[in-house]
mmCIF file of C-alpha atoms and ligand atoms in Angstrom:
data_model
loop_
_atom_site.group_PDB
_atom_site.id
_atom_site.type_symbol
_atom_site.label_atom_id
_atom_site.label_comp_id
_atom_site.label_asym_id
_atom_site.label_seq_id
_atom_site.Cartn_x
_atom_site.Cartn_y
_atom_site.Cartn_z
ATOM 1 C CA MET A 1148 -94.674 113.046 4.925
ATOM 2 C CA ILE A 1149 -97.514 114.050 7.441
ATOM 3 C CA VAL A 1150 -96.440 113.540 11.091
ATOM 4 C CA LYS A 1151 -99.420 113.987 13.524
ATOM 5 C CA ILE A 1152 -98.887 115.120 17.164
ATOM 6 C CA PHE A 1153 -100.828 111.896 18.006
ATOM 7 C CA ASP A 1154 -102.334 109.310 15.614
ATOM 8 C CA LEU A 1155 -105.173 107.412 17.290
ATOM 9 C CA GLU A 1156 -106.588 106.429 13.862
ATOM 10 C CA ARG A 1157 -103.306 104.470 13.139
ATOM 11 C CA GLU A 1158 -103.491 102.971 16.557
ATOM 12 C CA TYR A 1159 -106.822 101.667 15.865
ATOM 13 C CA GLU A 1160 -105.954 100.353 12.569
ATOM 14 C CA GLU A 1161 -103.179 98.330 14.026
ATOM 15 C CA ASN A 1162 -105.359 96.892 16.753
ATOM 16 C CA ARG A 1163 -108.505 96.602 15.088
ATOM 17 C CA GLU A 1164 -108.916 92.847 14.942
ATOM 18 C CA PRO A 1165 -108.421 92.317 18.789
ATOM 19 C CA LEU A 1166 -110.275 95.413 19.727
ATOM 20 C CA LEU A 1167 -113.356 94.290 17.780
ATOM 21 C CA ARG A 1168 -113.213 90.974 19.619
ATOM 22 C CA VAL A 1169 -112.999 92.898 22.862
ATOM 23 C CA PHE A 1170 -116.095 94.971 21.937
ATOM 24 C CA ASP A 1171 -118.074 91.770 20.719
ATOM 25 C CA ARG A 1172 -117.108 90.010 24.137
ATOM 26 C CA VAL A 1173 -118.579 92.805 26.119
ATOM 27 C CA CYS A 1174 -121.556 93.422 24.191
ATOM 28 C CA ARG A 1175 -122.430 89.750 24.000
ATOM 29 C CA GLY A 1176 -122.042 89.692 27.758
ATOM 30 C CA GLY A 1177 -124.717 92.218 28.169
ATOM 31 C CA GLU A 1178 -123.107 94.005 31.128
ATOM 32 C CA PHE A 1179 -121.914 97.392 30.702
ATOM 33 C CA ILE A 1180 -121.580 98.825 34.239
ATOM 34 C CA MET A 1181 -119.631 97.568 37.159
ATOM 35 C CA GLY A 1182 -119.024 93.911 36.097
ATOM 36 C CA GLY A 1183 -116.424 91.395 35.603
ATOM 37 C CA GLU A 1184 -114.271 93.503 33.021
ATOM 38 C CA VAL A 1185 -113.893 96.406 35.502
ATOM 39 C CA ARG A 1186 -112.977 93.950 38.197
ATOM 40 C CA ALA A 1187 -110.423 91.969 36.121
ATOM 41 C CA PHE A 1188 -108.799 95.404 34.881
ATOM 42 C CA GLU A 1189 -108.709 96.704 38.440
ATOM 43 C CA ASP A 1190 -106.865 93.620 39.629
ATOM 44 C CA ALA A 1191 -104.406 93.574 36.745
ATOM 45 C CA PHE A 1192 -103.599 97.367 37.044
ATOM 46 C CA ALA A 1193 -103.115 97.096 40.743
ATOM 47 C CA ARG A 1194 -100.700 94.291 40.112
ATOM 48 C CA TYR A 1195 -98.915 96.100 37.358
ATOM 49 C CA VAL A 1196 -98.456 99.307 39.523
ATOM 50 C CA GLY A 1197 -97.596 97.144 42.625
ATOM 51 C CA VAL A 1198 -100.320 98.152 44.993
ATOM 52 C CA HIS A 1199 -103.143 96.361 46.574
ATOM 53 C CA PHE A 1200 -106.136 98.308 45.158
ATOM 54 C CA ALA A 1201 -107.207 100.049 42.130
ATOM 55 C CA ALA A 1202 -110.671 101.651 41.712
ATOM 56 C CA GLY A 1203 -111.730 102.625 38.205
ATOM 57 C CA VAL A 1204 -113.583 106.016 38.038
ATOM 58 C CA GLY A 1205 -114.816 108.223 35.257
ATOM 59 C CA SER A 1206 -111.660 110.287 34.479
ATOM 60 C CA GLY A 1207 -108.330 111.319 35.778
ATOM 61 C CA THR A 1208 -110.022 114.469 37.100
ATOM 62 C CA ASP A 1209 -112.316 112.434 38.934
ATOM 63 C CA ALA A 1210 -109.516 110.089 40.114
ATOM 64 C CA ILE A 1211 -107.928 113.420 41.807
ATOM 65 C CA ARG A 1212 -111.491 114.283 43.110
ATOM 66 C CA LEU A 1213 -112.428 111.117 44.497
ATOM 67 C CA GLY A 1214 -108.993 110.252 45.704
ATOM 68 C CA GLY A 1215 -108.480 113.582 47.400
ATOM 69 C CA LEU A 1216 -111.958 113.374 49.138
ATOM 70 C CA ALA A 1217 -111.126 109.873 50.281
ATOM 71 C CA LEU A 1218 -108.017 111.031 51.747
ATOM 72 C CA GLY A 1219 -110.185 113.337 53.945
ATOM 73 C CA LEU A 1220 -109.866 116.563 52.113
ATOM 74 C CA LYS A 1221 -112.688 119.088 52.553
ATOM 75 C CA ALA A 1222 -113.526 122.758 52.028
ATOM 76 C CA GLY A 1223 -110.994 125.083 53.545
ATOM 77 C CA ASP A 1224 -108.237 122.419 53.399
ATOM 78 C CA LYS A 1225 -104.934 123.378 51.754
ATOM 79 C CA ILE A 1226 -103.109 121.153 48.999
ATOM 80 C CA VAL A 1227 -99.651 121.937 47.433
ATOM 81 C CA THR A 1228 -98.951 121.073 43.759
ATOM 82 C CA THR A 1229 -97.142 122.597 40.923
ATOM 83 C CA PRO A 1230 -98.473 125.277 38.450
ATOM 84 C CA ASN A 1231 -97.318 123.830 35.128
ATOM 85 C CA THR A 1232 -99.750 120.776 35.047
ATOM 86 C CA TYR A 1233 -103.151 120.294 33.660
ATOM 87 C CA ILE A 1234 -105.705 122.282 35.448
ATOM 88 C CA SER A 1235 -107.365 119.102 36.747
ATOM 89 C CA THR A 1236 -104.665 118.535 39.292
ATOM 90 C CA ALA A 1237 -105.953 121.555 41.172
ATOM 91 C CA MET A 1238 -109.542 121.793 39.951
ATOM 92 C CA GLY A 1239 -110.526 118.192 40.897
ATOM 93 C CA LEU A 1240 -110.479 119.371 44.383
ATOM 94 C CA SER A 1241 -110.780 123.210 44.349
ATOM 95 C CA ILE A 1242 -114.306 122.729 43.048
ATOM 96 C CA HIS A 1243 -115.016 121.248 46.564
ATOM 97 C CA GLY A 1244 -113.502 124.339 48.175
ATOM 98 C CA VAL A 1245 -110.072 122.855 48.707
ATOM 99 C CA ILE A 1246 -107.388 125.567 48.398
ATOM 100 C CA PRO A 1247 -104.603 124.990 45.961
ATOM 101 C CA ILE A 1248 -101.226 126.473 46.964
ATOM 102 C CA PHE A 1249 -98.312 126.221 44.517
ATOM 103 C CA CYS A 1250 -94.527 125.658 44.560
ATOM 104 C CA ASP A 1251 -91.947 126.123 41.655
ATOM 105 C CA ILE A 1252 -90.584 123.643 39.499
ATOM 106 C CA ASP A 1253 -87.129 122.095 38.700
ATOM 107 C CA PRO A 1254 -86.271 123.642 35.299
ATOM 108 C CA GLU A 1255 -84.609 120.479 34.028
ATOM 109 C CA THR A 1256 -87.425 118.086 34.678
ATOM 110 C CA PHE A 1257 -90.357 120.415 34.954
ATOM 111 C CA ASN A 1258 -91.380 118.488 38.144
ATOM 112 C CA MET A 1259 -91.874 119.781 41.536
ATOM 113 C CA ASP A 1260 -88.726 121.257 43.023
ATOM 114 C CA PRO A 1261 -88.200 119.748 46.544
ATOM 115 C CA PHE A 1262 -86.358 123.149 47.675
ATOM 116 C CA SER A 1263 -89.553 125.346 46.628
ATOM 117 C CA LEU A 1264 -91.760 122.632 48.406
ATOM 118 C CA SER A 1265 -89.824 122.998 51.522
ATOM 119 C CA GLU A 1266 -90.061 126.709 51.377
ATOM 120 C CA VAL A 1267 -93.858 126.693 50.883
ATOM 121 C CA LEU A 1268 -94.369 124.029 53.785
ATOM 122 C CA ARG A 1269 -92.342 126.144 56.062
ATOM 123 C CA ARG A 1270 -94.296 129.171 55.229
ATOM 124 C CA GLU A 1271 -97.829 127.937 54.816
ATOM 125 C CA LYS A 1272 -99.414 126.326 57.831
ATOM 126 C CA GLY A 1273 -101.905 123.398 57.616
ATOM 127 C CA VAL A 1274 -101.104 122.076 54.245
ATOM 128 C CA LYS A 1275 -102.973 118.614 54.390
ATOM 129 C CA VAL A 1276 -101.864 116.988 51.063
ATOM 130 C CA CYS A 1277 -99.138 117.297 48.496
ATOM 131 C CA ILE A 1278 -99.768 116.304 44.903
ATOM 132 C CA PRO A 1279 -96.413 115.819 42.976
ATOM 133 C CA VAL A 1280 -97.177 115.339 39.351
ATOM 134 C CA HIS A 1281 -94.974 112.901 37.431
ATOM 135 C CA LEU A 1282 -95.169 115.207 34.416
ATOM 136 C CA TYR A 1283 -94.715 114.242 30.713
ATOM 137 C CA GLY A 1284 -93.774 110.610 31.880
ATOM 138 C CA GLN A 1285 -90.988 111.162 34.303
ATOM 139 C CA SER A 1286 -91.163 110.638 38.093
ATOM 140 C CA CYS A 1287 -90.641 113.527 40.419
ATOM 141 C CA GLU A 1288 -87.741 113.226 43.081
ATOM 142 C CA MET A 1289 -89.812 111.344 45.371
ATOM 143 C CA ASP A 1290 -87.219 110.545 48.315
ATOM 144 C CA GLU A 1291 -86.958 114.257 48.934
ATOM 145 C CA ILE A 1292 -90.667 115.030 48.515
ATOM 146 C CA LEU A 1293 -91.624 112.012 50.866
ATOM 147 C CA ASP A 1294 -89.079 113.126 53.493
ATOM 148 C CA LEU A 1295 -90.295 116.763 53.358
ATOM 149 C CA CYS A 1296 -94.019 115.647 53.662
ATOM 150 C CA GLU A 1297 -93.201 113.166 56.450
ATOM 151 C CA ARG A 1298 -91.585 115.924 58.483
ATOM 152 C CA HIS A 1299 -94.503 118.308 57.950
ATOM 153 C CA GLY A 1300 -97.160 115.833 58.413
ATOM 154 C CA VAL A 1301 -98.489 116.171 54.887
ATOM 155 C CA THR A 1302 -99.979 113.254 53.029
ATOM 156 C CA VAL A 1303 -98.712 112.579 49.556
ATOM 157 C CA PHE A 1304 -101.206 111.905 46.804
ATOM 158 C CA GLU A 1305 -99.416 111.325 43.335
ATOM 159 C CA ASP A 1306 -100.768 112.727 40.174
ATOM 160 C CA ALA A 1307 -99.683 109.792 37.794
ATOM 161 C CA CYS A 1308 -101.903 110.786 35.160
ATOM 162 C CA GLN A 1309 -99.070 111.030 32.368
ATOM 163 C CA ALA A 1310 -96.708 108.438 33.775
ATOM 164 C CA HIS A 1311 -98.305 104.776 33.426
ATOM 165 C CA GLY A 1312 -95.308 102.467 33.958
ATOM 166 C CA ALA A 1313 -92.669 105.143 34.900
ATOM 167 C CA LEU A 1314 -90.183 104.217 37.397
ATOM 168 C CA TYR A 1315 -88.299 106.124 40.313
ATOM 169 C CA LYS A 1316 -85.280 104.253 41.537
ATOM 170 C CA GLY A 1317 -86.753 101.113 39.882
ATOM 171 C CA ARG A 1318 -90.237 101.382 41.644
ATOM 172 C CA LYS A 1319 -93.518 102.275 39.716
ATOM 173 C CA VAL A 1320 -94.911 105.645 40.200
ATOM 174 C CA GLY A 1321 -98.282 105.235 41.958
ATOM 175 C CA THR A 1322 -96.684 103.348 44.886
ATOM 176 C CA PHE A 1323 -95.129 106.149 46.869
ATOM 177 C CA GLY A 1324 -97.933 108.144 48.080
ATOM 178 C CA SER A 1325 -100.986 107.192 50.247
ATOM 179 C CA ALA A 1326 -102.821 106.999 46.886
ATOM 180 C CA ALA A 1327 -102.374 107.987 43.223
ATOM 181 C CA ALA A 1328 -104.518 109.143 40.442
ATOM 182 C CA PHE A 1329 -104.234 107.768 36.804
ATOM 183 C CA SER A 1330 -106.019 109.079 33.757
ATOM 184 C CA PHE A 1331 -106.827 106.849 30.768
ATOM 185 C CA TYR A 1332 -107.639 109.780 28.343
ATOM 186 C CA PRO A 1333 -107.196 108.233 24.777
ATOM 187 C CA THR A 1334 -103.712 109.847 24.167
ATOM 188 C CA LYS A 1335 -102.236 108.690 27.533
ATOM 189 C CA ASN A 1336 -99.684 105.934 27.577
ATOM 190 C CA LEU A 1337 -102.468 103.698 28.642
ATOM 191 C CA GLY A 1338 -105.404 105.134 26.956
ATOM 192 C CA ALA A 1339 -109.228 104.120 26.890
ATOM 193 C CA TYR A 1340 -111.507 104.876 23.813
ATOM 194 C CA GLY A 1341 -113.307 107.454 25.947
ATOM 195 C CA ASP A 1342 -112.816 108.960 29.325
ATOM 196 C CA GLY A 1343 -111.512 106.840 32.262
ATOM 197 C CA GLY A 1344 -109.333 106.948 35.344
ATOM 198 C CA ALA A 1345 -108.236 105.180 38.387
ATOM 199 C CA VAL A 1346 -107.239 105.686 42.060
ATOM 200 C CA VAL A 1347 -104.710 103.210 43.165
ATOM 201 C CA THR A 1348 -103.608 102.691 46.794
ATOM 202 C CA ALA A 1349 -102.282 99.948 49.239
ATOM 203 C CA ASP A 1350 -104.853 101.075 51.802
ATOM 204 C CA ARG A 1351 -108.168 99.361 51.982
ATOM 205 C CA SER A 1352 -109.934 101.954 53.692
ATOM 206 C CA ILE A 1353 -108.999 104.520 51.066
ATOM 207 C CA ASN A 1354 -110.201 102.221 48.350
ATOM 208 C CA GLU A 1355 -113.374 101.507 50.071
ATOM 209 C CA ALA A 1356 -114.083 105.293 50.301
ATOM 210 C CA VAL A 1357 -113.287 105.795 46.616
ATOM 211 C CA CYS A 1358 -115.549 102.881 45.748
ATOM 212 C CA LYS A 1359 -118.314 104.346 47.787
ATOM 213 C CA LEU A 1360 -117.821 108.064 46.279
ATOM 214 C CA ARG A 1361 -117.925 106.682 42.778
ATOM 215 C CA THR A 1362 -121.478 104.919 42.950
ATOM 216 C CA TYR A 1363 -123.698 107.511 44.878
ATOM 217 C CA GLY A 1364 -122.042 106.760 48.254
ATOM 218 C CA GLN A 1365 -123.465 103.279 48.037
ATOM 219 C CA VAL A 1366 -122.356 100.482 50.466
ATOM 220 C CA ASP A 1367 -125.049 97.969 49.322
ATOM 221 C CA LYS A 1368 -127.654 97.975 46.819
ATOM 222 C CA HIS A 1369 -130.073 100.758 47.752
ATOM 223 C CA VAL A 1370 -128.135 101.555 50.775
ATOM 224 C CA HIS A 1371 -126.369 105.005 50.722
ATOM 225 C CA ALA A 1372 -124.059 105.842 53.635
ATOM 226 C CA VAL A 1373 -122.601 108.978 52.156
ATOM 227 C CA GLU A 1374 -123.026 111.582 49.397
ATOM 228 C CA GLY A 1375 -121.488 110.473 46.245
ATOM 229 C CA PHE A 1376 -121.172 110.673 42.464
ATOM 230 C CA ASN A 1377 -121.822 108.691 39.460
ATOM 231 C CA SER A 1378 -118.212 108.325 38.201
ATOM 232 C CA ARG A 1379 -117.346 104.709 37.062
ATOM 233 C CA LEU A 1380 -115.081 103.239 34.541
ATOM 234 C CA ASP A 1381 -117.461 101.361 32.240
ATOM 235 C CA GLU A 1382 -117.197 97.719 31.065
ATOM 236 C CA LEU A 1383 -116.121 98.460 27.493
ATOM 237 C CA GLN A 1384 -113.359 100.884 28.446
ATOM 238 C CA ALA A 1385 -112.175 98.439 31.108
ATOM 239 C CA ALA A 1386 -111.946 95.600 28.612
ATOM 240 C CA ILE A 1387 -110.113 97.822 26.185
ATOM 241 C CA LEU A 1388 -107.729 98.826 28.836
ATOM 242 C CA SER A 1389 -107.050 95.239 29.941
ATOM 243 C CA TYR A 1390 -106.082 94.542 26.362
ATOM 244 C CA LYS A 1391 -103.977 97.596 26.070
ATOM 245 C CA LEU A 1392 -102.185 97.008 29.512
ATOM 246 C CA SER A 1393 -100.913 93.713 28.165
ATOM 247 C CA ARG A 1394 -98.970 95.961 25.600
ATOM 248 C CA LEU A 1395 -98.223 98.863 27.961
ATOM 249 C CA ASP A 1396 -94.527 97.979 28.665
ATOM 250 C CA GLU A 1397 -93.765 97.280 25.071
ATOM 251 C CA ASN A 1398 -95.496 100.649 23.953
ATOM 252 C CA ASN A 1399 -93.485 102.548 26.560
ATOM 253 C CA GLU A 1400 -90.181 100.937 25.153
ATOM 254 C CA LYS A 1401 -91.186 102.193 21.680
ATOM 255 C CA ARG A 1402 -91.636 105.581 23.082
ATOM 256 C CA ARG A 1403 -88.097 105.364 24.582
ATOM 257 C CA HIS A 1404 -86.803 104.163 21.363
ATOM 258 C CA LEU A 1405 -88.335 107.183 19.601
ATOM 259 C CA ALA A 1406 -86.900 109.502 22.268
ATOM 260 C CA ASP A 1407 -83.411 108.026 21.659
ATOM 261 C CA ILE A 1408 -83.760 108.695 17.917
ATOM 262 C CA TYR A 1409 -84.582 112.351 18.758
ATOM 263 C CA ARG A 1410 -81.656 112.494 20.996
ATOM 264 C CA TRP A 1411 -79.184 110.886 18.587
ATOM 265 C CA ASP A 1412 -80.347 113.231 15.926
ATOM 266 C CA LEU A 1413 -80.567 116.418 18.022
ATOM 267 C CA ASP A 1414 -78.216 116.351 20.822
ATOM 268 C CA ASN A 1415 -75.693 119.270 20.545
ATOM 269 C CA GLU A 1416 -77.115 120.036 17.000
ATOM 270 C CA THR A 1417 -79.394 122.720 17.860
ATOM 271 C CA PRO A 1418 -79.822 125.482 20.516
ATOM 272 C CA ALA A 1419 -83.163 123.764 21.597
ATOM 273 C CA LEU A 1420 -82.771 121.901 24.774
ATOM 274 C CA LEU A 1421 -83.860 118.234 24.940
ATOM 275 C CA PRO A 1422 -85.711 116.579 27.985
ATOM 276 C CA VAL A 1423 -83.469 115.649 30.687
ATOM 277 C CA GLU A 1424 -83.759 111.964 31.970
ATOM 278 C CA LYS A 1425 -82.579 111.897 35.444
ATOM 279 C CA PRO A 1426 -80.408 108.837 36.551
ATOM 280 C CA TRP A 1427 -82.981 107.657 39.040
ATOM 281 C CA ALA A 1428 -85.776 107.757 36.521
ATOM 282 C CA HIS A 1429 -87.195 105.570 33.832
ATOM 283 C CA HIS A 1430 -89.058 108.146 31.643
ATOM 284 C CA VAL A 1431 -91.896 106.712 29.557
ATOM 285 C CA TYR A 1432 -92.140 109.667 27.321
ATOM 286 C CA HIS A 1433 -95.866 110.522 27.464
ATOM 287 C CA LEU A 1434 -94.606 113.682 25.829
ATOM 288 C CA PHE A 1435 -91.277 114.588 24.360
ATOM 289 C CA VAL A 1436 -90.878 118.245 25.448
ATOM 290 C CA ILE A 1437 -88.088 120.513 24.156
ATOM 291 C CA ARG A 1438 -87.426 124.026 25.094
ATOM 292 C CA THR A 1439 -86.613 126.844 22.835
ATOM 293 C CA LYS A 1440 -86.994 130.708 23.030
ATOM 294 C CA GLU A 1441 -88.050 130.368 19.362
ATOM 295 C CA ARG A 1442 -91.051 128.208 20.087
ATOM 296 C CA GLU A 1443 -93.542 129.957 17.921
ATOM 297 C CA ALA A 1444 -91.315 130.155 14.883
ATOM 298 C CA LEU A 1445 -90.157 126.739 15.214
ATOM 299 C CA SER A 1446 -93.706 125.280 15.515
ATOM 300 C CA SER A 1447 -94.873 127.283 12.419
ATOM 301 C CA TYR A 1448 -91.808 126.055 10.416
ATOM 302 C CA LEU A 1449 -92.623 122.446 11.466
ATOM 303 C CA LYS A 1450 -96.393 122.916 10.590
ATOM 304 C CA SER A 1451 -95.223 124.015 7.090
ATOM 305 C CA TYR A 1452 -93.611 120.564 6.821
ATOM 306 C CA LYS A 1453 -96.872 119.065 8.091
ATOM 307 C CA ILE A 1454 -95.563 118.251 11.422
ATOM 308 C CA GLY A 1455 -97.837 118.620 14.450
ATOM 309 C CA THR A 1456 -96.573 120.140 17.704
ATOM 310 C CA LEU A 1457 -98.497 121.246 20.875
ATOM 311 C CA ILE A 1458 -97.764 123.110 24.150
ATOM 312 C CA HIS A 1459 -98.299 121.416 27.444
ATOM 313 C CA TYR A 1460 -99.244 123.868 28.919
ATOM 314 C CA PRO A 1461 -99.260 127.377 27.692
ATOM 315 C CA THR A 1462 -100.577 129.075 30.812
ATOM 316 C CA PRO A 1463 -99.208 127.909 34.406
ATOM 317 C CA ILE A 1464 -102.501 127.463 36.396
ATOM 318 C CA HIS A 1465 -101.877 130.079 38.986
ATOM 319 C CA LEU A 1466 -102.339 132.466 36.288
ATOM 320 C CA GLN A 1467 -105.602 131.007 34.836
ATOM 321 C CA GLU A 1468 -108.636 133.206 35.311
ATOM 322 C CA VAL A 1469 -110.313 130.699 37.606
ATOM 323 C CA TYR A 1470 -107.431 130.900 39.952
ATOM 324 C CA GLN A 1471 -107.164 134.746 40.227
ATOM 325 C CA ARG A 1472 -109.158 134.572 43.489
ATOM 326 C CA LEU A 1473 -106.028 132.832 45.025
ATOM 327 C CA GLY A 1474 -103.958 136.190 44.553
ATOM 328 C CA TYR A 1475 -100.965 134.844 42.679
ATOM 329 C CA LYS A 1476 -99.238 137.437 40.355
ATOM 330 C CA LYS A 1477 -97.008 136.899 37.392
ATOM 331 C CA GLY A 1478 -93.557 136.318 38.617
ATOM 332 C CA ALA A 1479 -94.643 134.139 41.377
ATOM 333 C CA PHE A 1480 -93.209 130.907 40.143
ATOM 334 C CA PRO A 1481 -90.467 132.039 37.550
ATOM 335 C CA GLU A 1482 -89.330 128.638 36.513
ATOM 336 C CA ALA A 1483 -92.901 127.441 35.731
ATOM 337 C CA GLU A 1484 -93.650 130.683 33.943
ATOM 338 C CA ARG A 1485 -90.424 130.660 31.781
ATOM 339 C CA ALA A 1486 -91.028 126.962 31.100
ATOM 340 C CA ALA A 1487 -94.541 127.725 29.916
ATOM 341 C CA SER A 1488 -93.093 130.363 27.380
ATOM 342 C CA GLU A 1489 -90.523 127.927 26.004
ATOM 343 C CA ILE A 1490 -91.642 124.322 25.906
ATOM 344 C CA LEU A 1491 -92.831 122.566 22.795
ATOM 345 C CA SER A 1492 -94.108 118.939 22.540
ATOM 346 C CA LEU A 1493 -92.900 116.855 19.621
ATOM 347 C CA PRO A 1494 -94.798 113.816 18.147
ATOM 348 C CA ILE A 1495 -94.058 110.574 20.072
ATOM 349 C CA TYR A 1496 -96.320 107.564 20.255
ATOM 350 C CA PRO A 1497 -95.952 104.024 19.878
ATOM 351 C CA THR A 1498 -97.197 103.479 16.238
ATOM 352 C CA MET A 1499 -94.978 106.317 15.125
ATOM 353 C CA LYS A 1500 -92.296 105.052 12.702
ATOM 354 C CA ASP A 1501 -88.530 105.585 13.117
ATOM 355 C CA GLU A 1502 -88.456 107.429 9.854
ATOM 356 C CA GLU A 1503 -91.049 109.901 11.040
ATOM 357 C CA ALA A 1504 -89.008 110.716 13.977
ATOM 358 C CA VAL A 1505 -86.113 111.265 11.859
ATOM 359 C CA ALA A 1506 -88.224 113.518 9.610
ATOM 360 C CA VAL A 1507 -89.095 115.658 12.621
ATOM 361 C CA SER A 1508 -85.497 115.880 13.809
ATOM 362 C CA SER A 1509 -84.405 116.819 10.290
ATOM 363 C CA ALA A 1510 -86.891 119.460 9.951
ATOM 364 C CA ILE A 1511 -85.863 120.915 13.342
ATOM 365 C CA LYS A 1512 -82.203 120.920 12.221
ATOM 366 C CA ALA A 1513 -83.206 122.594 9.003
ATOM 367 C CA TYR A 1514 -84.931 125.354 10.977
ATOM 368 C CA TYR A 1515 -81.745 126.090 12.667
ATOM 369 C CA GLY A 1516 -79.734 125.865 9.511
ATOM 370 C CA ARG A 1517 -77.978 122.577 10.254
HETATM 371 C C1 PLP B 2851 -101.303 115.687 34.918
HETATM 372 C C2 PLP B 2851 -102.669 115.433 34.638
HETATM 373 N N1 PLP B 2851 -103.632 115.567 35.688
HETATM 374 C C3 PLP B 2851 -104.937 115.235 35.508
HETATM 375 C C4 PLP B 2851 -105.436 114.928 34.312
HETATM 376 C C5 PLP B 2851 -106.855 114.761 34.022
HETATM 377 O O1 PLP B 2851 -107.248 113.535 33.488
HETATM 378 P P1 PLP B 2851 -108.615 113.459 32.608
HETATM 379 O O2 PLP B 2851 -108.411 114.339 31.523
HETATM 380 O O3 PLP B 2851 -108.708 111.913 32.387
HETATM 381 O O4 PLP B 2851 -109.713 113.938 33.526
HETATM 382 C C6 PLP B 2851 -104.598 115.006 33.142
HETATM 383 C C7 PLP B 2851 -104.982 114.863 31.897
HETATM 384 O O5 PLP B 2851 -104.932 115.491 30.992
HETATM 385 C C8 PLP B 2851 -103.219 115.206 33.225
HETATM 386 O O6 PLP B 2851 -102.438 115.257 32.260
#
């Protein structure tokens, strides 16, 4: 049996008829940029998250970029985030001269450690924005982060690119900060058939700023108030996303069911550590990430059984070449660095079959001689 790490071909096969109808509807409508499909998806997604506004943009990276600029960030301003994230969390804004500062993670959840955040906020003066990343589909400890940020006058901007539909104490991620960024990269829980992203917010002025920035700073046709970009969600992607949004909760439940299978099969059966789901979280398992000191040997063993794995992410971003200028050295964030050397993502996606999850866990148990 082959178990891919992601299987977008299977997803297409299972949704081919409705997707072809979506494609036909958009193409026959003859409108491809900033039309009714985008507006309909933005309304539906804002309603789903529980905010007033969603603005579709070209990618999750651009959601960080345009969202951060709309919050007023400019060259020389400081943001704080965690180093075990995709590079875009920082790069979306550092490309505009914003300075990323990092804090360490909680080793159980891989998310921002509020204690480490409190130390950074005490030490670093003038941090403008905090970007907690709801990594792998589980929310950060938002009460503590919000409290700390409020006390230090720091704006919260959530990176929810991996956490569509995840809850913190029963409330959707994306509703806690002044704004939040989502990615619709194809493998995400809500994935387009190309690039896409959105900035969500309850604040009309932030939404208006993002909407200006995404279309050349335009406020009316041929009227440009500020400098902006061309970064829009297109009609085809929006229509596909509207269709897939209607199935998001069901698909997240399938992910949770597969996670349960892994837990039933693997809990206390191997030395590998399984993801910890906090009592206040409703994890949507964008990724199912285990920890083991034998990561390379285990992933090669699984590969020999035709089981795909990946590492999200092998290099914490404070150690990436691009950020050497920030002056962080190895050892600066011990938990994030240790996690980066031990984590391994197992296959998990809504079209994955129960028997495939059982095959993966059986192979892991066989590796450990169980
Ligand atoms: C946590 C996080 N932030 C930002 C991004 C950037 O999103 P995109 O790939 O759509 O630009 C990603 C996507 O991989 C991500 O996982």
